[in-house]
Tab-separated table of C-alpha atoms in Angstrom:
chain	number	residue	atom	x	y	z
A	1346	UNK	CA	-65.335	56.308	1.868
A	1347	UNK	CA	-63.745	54.019	-0.730
A	1348	UNK	CA	-60.156	54.669	0.200
A	1349	UNK	CA	-57.356	52.184	0.457
A	1350	UNK	CA	-54.084	53.645	1.694
A	1351	UNK	CA	-50.604	52.270	1.107
A	1352	UNK	CA	-47.251	53.211	2.576
A	1353	UNK	CA	-44.636	53.984	1.528
A	1354	UNK	CA	-45.306	55.454	-1.915
A	1355	UNK	CA	-41.765	54.760	-3.061
A	1356	UNK	CA	-39.198	52.317	-1.725
A	1357	UNK	CA	-35.636	51.647	-2.792
A	1358	UNK	CA	-33.971	48.668	-1.177
A	1359	UNK	CA	-30.867	46.590	-1.587
A	1360	UNK	CA	-30.978	42.863	-2.153
A	1361	UNK	CA	-29.988	42.149	1.460
A	1362	UNK	CA	-32.489	44.506	3.075
A	1363	UNK	CA	-35.687	43.671	4.904
A	1364	UNK	CA	-38.616	46.021	4.428
A	1365	UNK	CA	-42.396	45.987	4.712
A	1366	UNK	CA	-45.239	47.416	2.675
A	1367	UNK	CA	-48.384	48.439	4.506
A	1368	UNK	CA	-51.994	48.671	3.399
A	1369	UNK	CA	-55.067	49.856	5.274
A	1370	UNK	CA	-58.781	50.076	4.534
A	1371	UNK	CA	-61.747	51.157	6.631
A	1372	UNK	CA	-64.593	50.037	4.392
A	1373	UNK	CA	-65.351	46.936	6.436
A	1374	UNK	CA	-64.120	44.713	3.625
A	1375	UNK	CA	-63.153	41.173	4.608
A	1376	UNK	CA	-61.107	40.302	1.533
A	1377	UNK	CA	-57.746	41.913	0.881
A	1378	UNK	CA	-55.296	41.412	-1.960
A	1379	UNK	CA	-51.711	42.005	-3.012
A	1380	UNK	CA	-50.868	42.502	-6.677
A	1381	UNK	CA	-47.625	43.062	-8.536
A	1382	UNK	CA	-47.650	45.184	-11.676
A	1383	UNK	CA	-44.806	45.572	-14.134
A	1384	UNK	CA	-44.727	48.436	-16.617
A	1385	UNK	CA	-47.276	48.191	-19.447
A	1386	UNK	CA	-48.737	44.988	-18.005
A	1387	UNK	CA	-51.917	44.209	-16.067
A	1388	UNK	CA	-51.720	43.558	-12.321
A	1389	UNK	CA	-50.770	40.014	-11.323
A	1390	UNK	CA	-52.416	38.551	-8.264
A	1391	UNK	CA	-50.017	37.491	-5.512
A	1392	UNK	CA	-52.089	36.801	-2.394
A	1393	UNK	CA	-55.697	36.855	-1.226
A	1394	UNK	CA	-56.754	37.104	2.400
A	1395	UNK	CA	-60.330	36.283	3.276
A	1396	UNK	CA	-61.515	36.957	6.823
A	1397	UNK	CA	-57.890	37.438	7.892
A	1398	UNK	CA	-56.858	34.014	6.591
A	1399	UNK	CA	-54.606	33.439	3.622
A	1400	UNK	CA	-56.840	31.834	0.988
A	1401	UNK	CA	-54.734	32.166	-2.159
A	1402	UNK	CA	-50.979	32.206	-2.712
A	1403	UNK	CA	-50.242	32.353	-6.412
A	1404	UNK	CA	-46.954	30.448	-6.058
A	1405	UNK	CA	-45.172	33.569	-4.920
A	1406	UNK	CA	-41.496	33.147	-3.879
A	1407	UNK	CA	-40.942	32.947	-0.127
A	1408	UNK	CA	-38.972	36.194	-0.147
A	1409	UNK	CA	-42.447	37.799	-0.137
A	1410	UNK	CA	-44.300	37.153	3.113
A	1411	UNK	CA	-47.841	38.487	3.616
A	1412	UNK	CA	-49.455	39.189	6.943
A	1413	UNK	CA	-52.972	40.256	7.903
A	1414	UNK	CA	-52.880	41.469	11.542
A	1415	UNK	CA	-56.568	42.421	11.548
A	1416	UNK	CA	-59.466	43.018	9.186
A	1417	UNK	CA	-58.250	46.522	8.255
A	1418	UNK	CA	-54.535	45.950	7.780
A	1419	UNK	CA	-52.435	44.024	5.311
A	1420	UNK	CA	-48.655	43.877	5.241
A	1421	UNK	CA	-46.170	42.510	2.754
A	1422	UNK	CA	-42.770	41.692	4.221
A	1423	UNK	CA	-39.866	41.742	1.799
A	1424	UNK	CA	-36.526	40.003	2.258
A	1425	UNK	CA	-33.626	39.234	-0.060
A	1426	UNK	CA	-35.384	40.533	-3.130
A	1427	UNK	CA	-34.012	40.405	-6.646
A	1428	UNK	CA	-33.807	43.282	-9.149
A	1429	UNK	CA	-36.585	41.651	-11.189
A	1430	UNK	CA	-38.907	42.198	-8.216
A	1431	UNK	CA	-38.865	45.907	-8.966
A	1432	UNK	CA	-42.478	46.825	-9.764
A	1433	UNK	CA	-45.587	48.637	-8.579
A	1434	UNK	CA	-47.171	46.751	-5.683
A	1435	UNK	CA	-50.885	47.297	-5.351
A	1436	UNK	CA	-53.142	46.480	-2.442
A	1437	UNK	CA	-56.895	46.077	-2.870
A	1438	UNK	CA	-59.921	45.195	-0.788
A	1439	UNK	CA	-63.449	43.994	-1.481
A	1440	UNK	CA	-66.551	42.648	0.144
A	1441	UNK	CA	-66.537	38.908	0.634
A	1442	UNK	CA	-69.923	37.199	0.786
A	1443	UNK	CA	-70.523	33.698	-0.467
A	1444	UNK	CA	-69.581	32.992	-4.060
A	1445	UNK	CA	-70.268	36.463	-5.402
A	1446	UNK	CA	-67.434	38.505	-6.807
A	1447	UNK	CA	-67.408	42.143	-5.768
A	1448	UNK	CA	-65.475	45.066	-7.088
A	1449	UNK	CA	-62.034	45.539	-5.662
A	1450	UNK	CA	-60.882	48.958	-4.505
A	1451	UNK	CA	-57.215	49.616	-5.064
A	1452	UNK	CA	-54.702	51.701	-3.211
A	1453	UNK	CA	-52.252	54.040	-4.975
A	1454	UNK	CA	-49.484	51.469	-4.838
A	1455	UNK	CA	-45.884	51.309	-3.677
A	1456	UNK	CA	-43.287	51.719	-6.389
A	1457	UNK	CA	-40.463	49.376	-5.382
A	1458	UNK	CA	-36.946	49.481	-6.787
A	1459	UNK	CA	-34.484	46.758	-5.864
A	1460	UNK	CA	-30.842	47.670	-6.389
B	440	UNK	CA	-59.940	28.875	-17.144
B	441	UNK	CA	-60.867	32.464	-17.784
B	442	UNK	CA	-59.496	34.755	-20.480
B	443	UNK	CA	-60.000	38.409	-21.367
B	444	UNK	CA	-58.892	39.911	-24.654
B	445	UNK	CA	-58.509	43.622	-25.284
B	446	UNK	CA	-57.389	43.693	-28.893
B	447	UNK	CA	-56.740	47.444	-28.965
B	448	UNK	CA	-53.345	48.090	-27.418
B	449	UNK	CA	-53.399	51.848	-27.989
B	450	UNK	CA	-56.038	54.306	-29.159
B	451	UNK	CA	-55.475	57.986	-29.859
B	452	UNK	CA	-58.361	60.417	-30.368
B	453	UNK	CA	-58.927	64.127	-30.424
B	454	UNK	CA	-60.920	65.730	-27.629
B	455	UNK	CA	-64.712	65.520	-28.026
B	456	UNK	CA	-64.540	62.425	-30.182
B	457	UNK	CA	-66.434	59.312	-29.050
B	458	UNK	CA	-64.309	56.233	-28.465
B	459	UNK	CA	-65.159	52.569	-27.844
B	460	UNK	CA	-62.867	50.175	-26.017
B	461	UNK	CA	-63.442	46.531	-26.876
B	462	UNK	CA	-63.410	43.612	-24.453
B	463	UNK	CA	-64.016	39.962	-25.298
B	464	UNK	CA	-64.045	37.304	-22.604
B	465	UNK	CA	-63.991	33.527	-22.329
B	466	UNK	CA	-65.302	31.414	-19.478
B	467	UNK	CA	-67.134	28.133	-19.016
B	468	UNK	CA	-68.848	29.317	-15.870
B	469	UNK	CA	-72.468	30.387	-16.119
B	470	UNK	CA	-72.133	32.801	-13.219
B	471	UNK	CA	-69.399	35.357	-13.685
B	472	UNK	CA	-68.696	39.046	-13.217
B	473	UNK	CA	-67.205	41.631	-15.520
B	474	UNK	CA	-65.421	44.822	-14.538
B	475	UNK	CA	-63.778	47.860	-16.042
B	476	UNK	CA	-60.963	49.707	-14.320
B	477	UNK	CA	-59.159	52.925	-15.240
B	478	UNK	CA	-55.469	53.414	-14.442
B	479	UNK	CA	-54.298	57.003	-14.924
B	480	UNK	CA	-50.560	57.830	-14.991
B	481	UNK	CA	-50.604	58.188	-11.188
B	482	UNK	CA	-50.921	54.388	-11.004
B	483	UNK	CA	-54.029	53.803	-8.917
B	484	UNK	CA	-56.662	51.534	-10.452
B	485	UNK	CA	-60.074	53.153	-10.318
B	486	UNK	CA	-63.161	50.947	-10.352
B	487	UNK	CA	-65.699	51.948	-13.035
B	488	UNK	CA	-68.340	49.235	-13.295
B	489	UNK	CA	-69.293	45.709	-12.249
B	490	UNK	CA	-71.730	43.517	-14.166
B	491	UNK	CA	-72.908	39.991	-13.412
B	492	UNK	CA	-73.654	37.445	-16.113
B	493	UNK	CA	-77.393	37.569	-15.515
B	494	UNK	CA	-77.736	41.282	-16.089
B	495	UNK	CA	-77.399	42.180	-19.757
B	496	UNK	CA	-78.832	45.647	-19.421
B	497	UNK	CA	-76.620	48.304	-20.869
B	498	UNK	CA	-75.577	51.027	-18.486
B	499	UNK	CA	-74.903	54.712	-18.851
B	500	UNK	CA	-73.114	56.870	-16.311
B	501	UNK	CA	-72.551	60.397	-17.522
B	502	UNK	CA	-70.240	60.232	-20.544
B	503	UNK	CA	-69.547	56.527	-19.945
B	504	UNK	CA	-71.641	53.670	-21.283
B	505	UNK	CA	-71.223	49.922	-21.356
B	506	UNK	CA	-72.623	47.362	-23.805
B	507	UNK	CA	-72.777	43.794	-22.485
B	508	UNK	CA	-73.631	41.108	-25.053
B	509	UNK	CA	-73.492	37.484	-23.899
B	510	UNK	CA	-74.129	36.252	-27.439
B	511	UNK	CA	-70.751	37.607	-28.542
B	512	UNK	CA	-69.035	37.400	-25.104
B	513	UNK	CA	-68.292	41.087	-25.236
B	514	UNK	CA	-68.408	43.911	-22.716
B	515	UNK	CA	-67.500	47.084	-24.559
B	516	UNK	CA	-66.964	50.519	-23.046
B	517	UNK	CA	-67.777	53.784	-24.802
B	518	UNK	CA	-66.674	57.249	-23.765
B	519	UNK	CA	-68.749	60.000	-25.332
B	520	UNK	CA	-67.222	63.414	-25.996
B	521	UNK	CA	-63.806	62.354	-24.709
B	522	UNK	CA	-61.707	64.704	-22.598
B	523	UNK	CA	-57.987	64.952	-21.945
B	524	UNK	CA	-58.594	63.683	-18.390
B	525	UNK	CA	-59.843	60.411	-19.877
B	526	UNK	CA	-56.287	59.596	-20.944
B	527	UNK	CA	-55.360	56.422	-19.080
B	528	UNK	CA	-54.955	52.678	-19.412
B	529	UNK	CA	-58.297	50.903	-19.240
B	530	UNK	CA	-58.516	47.302	-18.080
B	531	UNK	CA	-61.385	44.918	-18.590
B	532	UNK	CA	-61.504	42.071	-16.066
B	533	UNK	CA	-63.444	38.871	-15.466
B	534	UNK	CA	-64.042	37.039	-12.205
B	535	UNK	CA	-65.870	34.070	-10.820
B	536	UNK	CA	-66.526	33.866	-7.120
B	537	UNK	CA	-64.219	31.914	-4.856
B	538	UNK	CA	-65.307	29.269	-2.387
B	539	UNK	CA	-63.236	31.018	0.224
B	540	UNK	CA	-64.907	34.355	-0.599
B	541	UNK	CA	-63.198	37.253	-2.276
B	542	UNK	CA	-62.420	37.063	-5.972
B	543	UNK	CA	-59.684	36.380	-8.491
B	544	UNK	CA	-59.667	38.936	-11.291
B	545	UNK	CA	-58.457	37.920	-14.730
B	546	UNK	CA	-57.365	41.102	-16.458
B	547	UNK	CA	-57.042	41.884	-20.129
B	548	UNK	CA	-53.755	43.394	-21.317
B	549	UNK	CA	-55.265	46.875	-21.184
B	550	UNK	CA	-55.901	49.618	-23.726
B	551	UNK	CA	-53.883	52.828	-23.544
B	552	UNK	CA	-56.226	55.694	-24.434
B	553	UNK	CA	-54.700	59.043	-25.304
B	554	UNK	CA	-57.013	62.015	-25.760
B	555	UNK	CA	-55.312	64.916	-27.476
B	556	UNK	CA	-56.475	68.526	-27.065
């Protein structure tokens, strides 16, 4: 099973709202990722969790707050977003052994609109 | 720093034609990994292939084939006898391993492939 699930599929939120995106995988992967993708652009890495610890934060604004409650779950908490944060948010997971780089499996994404 | 260039922004072919998507990469690392992903209109990125820098063997999987040439820093992707379902954006990506495990993918800008019936 190479499935990564994400909820919700679509989200519309106001600039004062607080919401969360959820991601789940059951492949036993110990690295999980959040990406942001704007239309007609490649995904941009936001965060990397390795063995449930935040290992990379690509200078993402603090209005995005990641959380990894356990090895299968990854959340992205959203607060006071701006309209320019509207995008497709993708979660991915991969194996994580040593210095090797393994393929990442992506979820279907959450299409976020900030009004 | 890593860089991936996909010079073809858009390609349009007629069904059953063969099509090659180009990918050129730059890295100073001797150990690196190359990937291709497909993103259909639904939005989900689908993993197609992973290659490490020490394995230059070409690979064929059904109608898909990949040509890895270190001498020209290229990792090209060919679809034989294209089908309408192949219509998607295709991303080439490069990664080096991280000390903390996991990986950081450097994506190309993508090539939009449209296969017309």
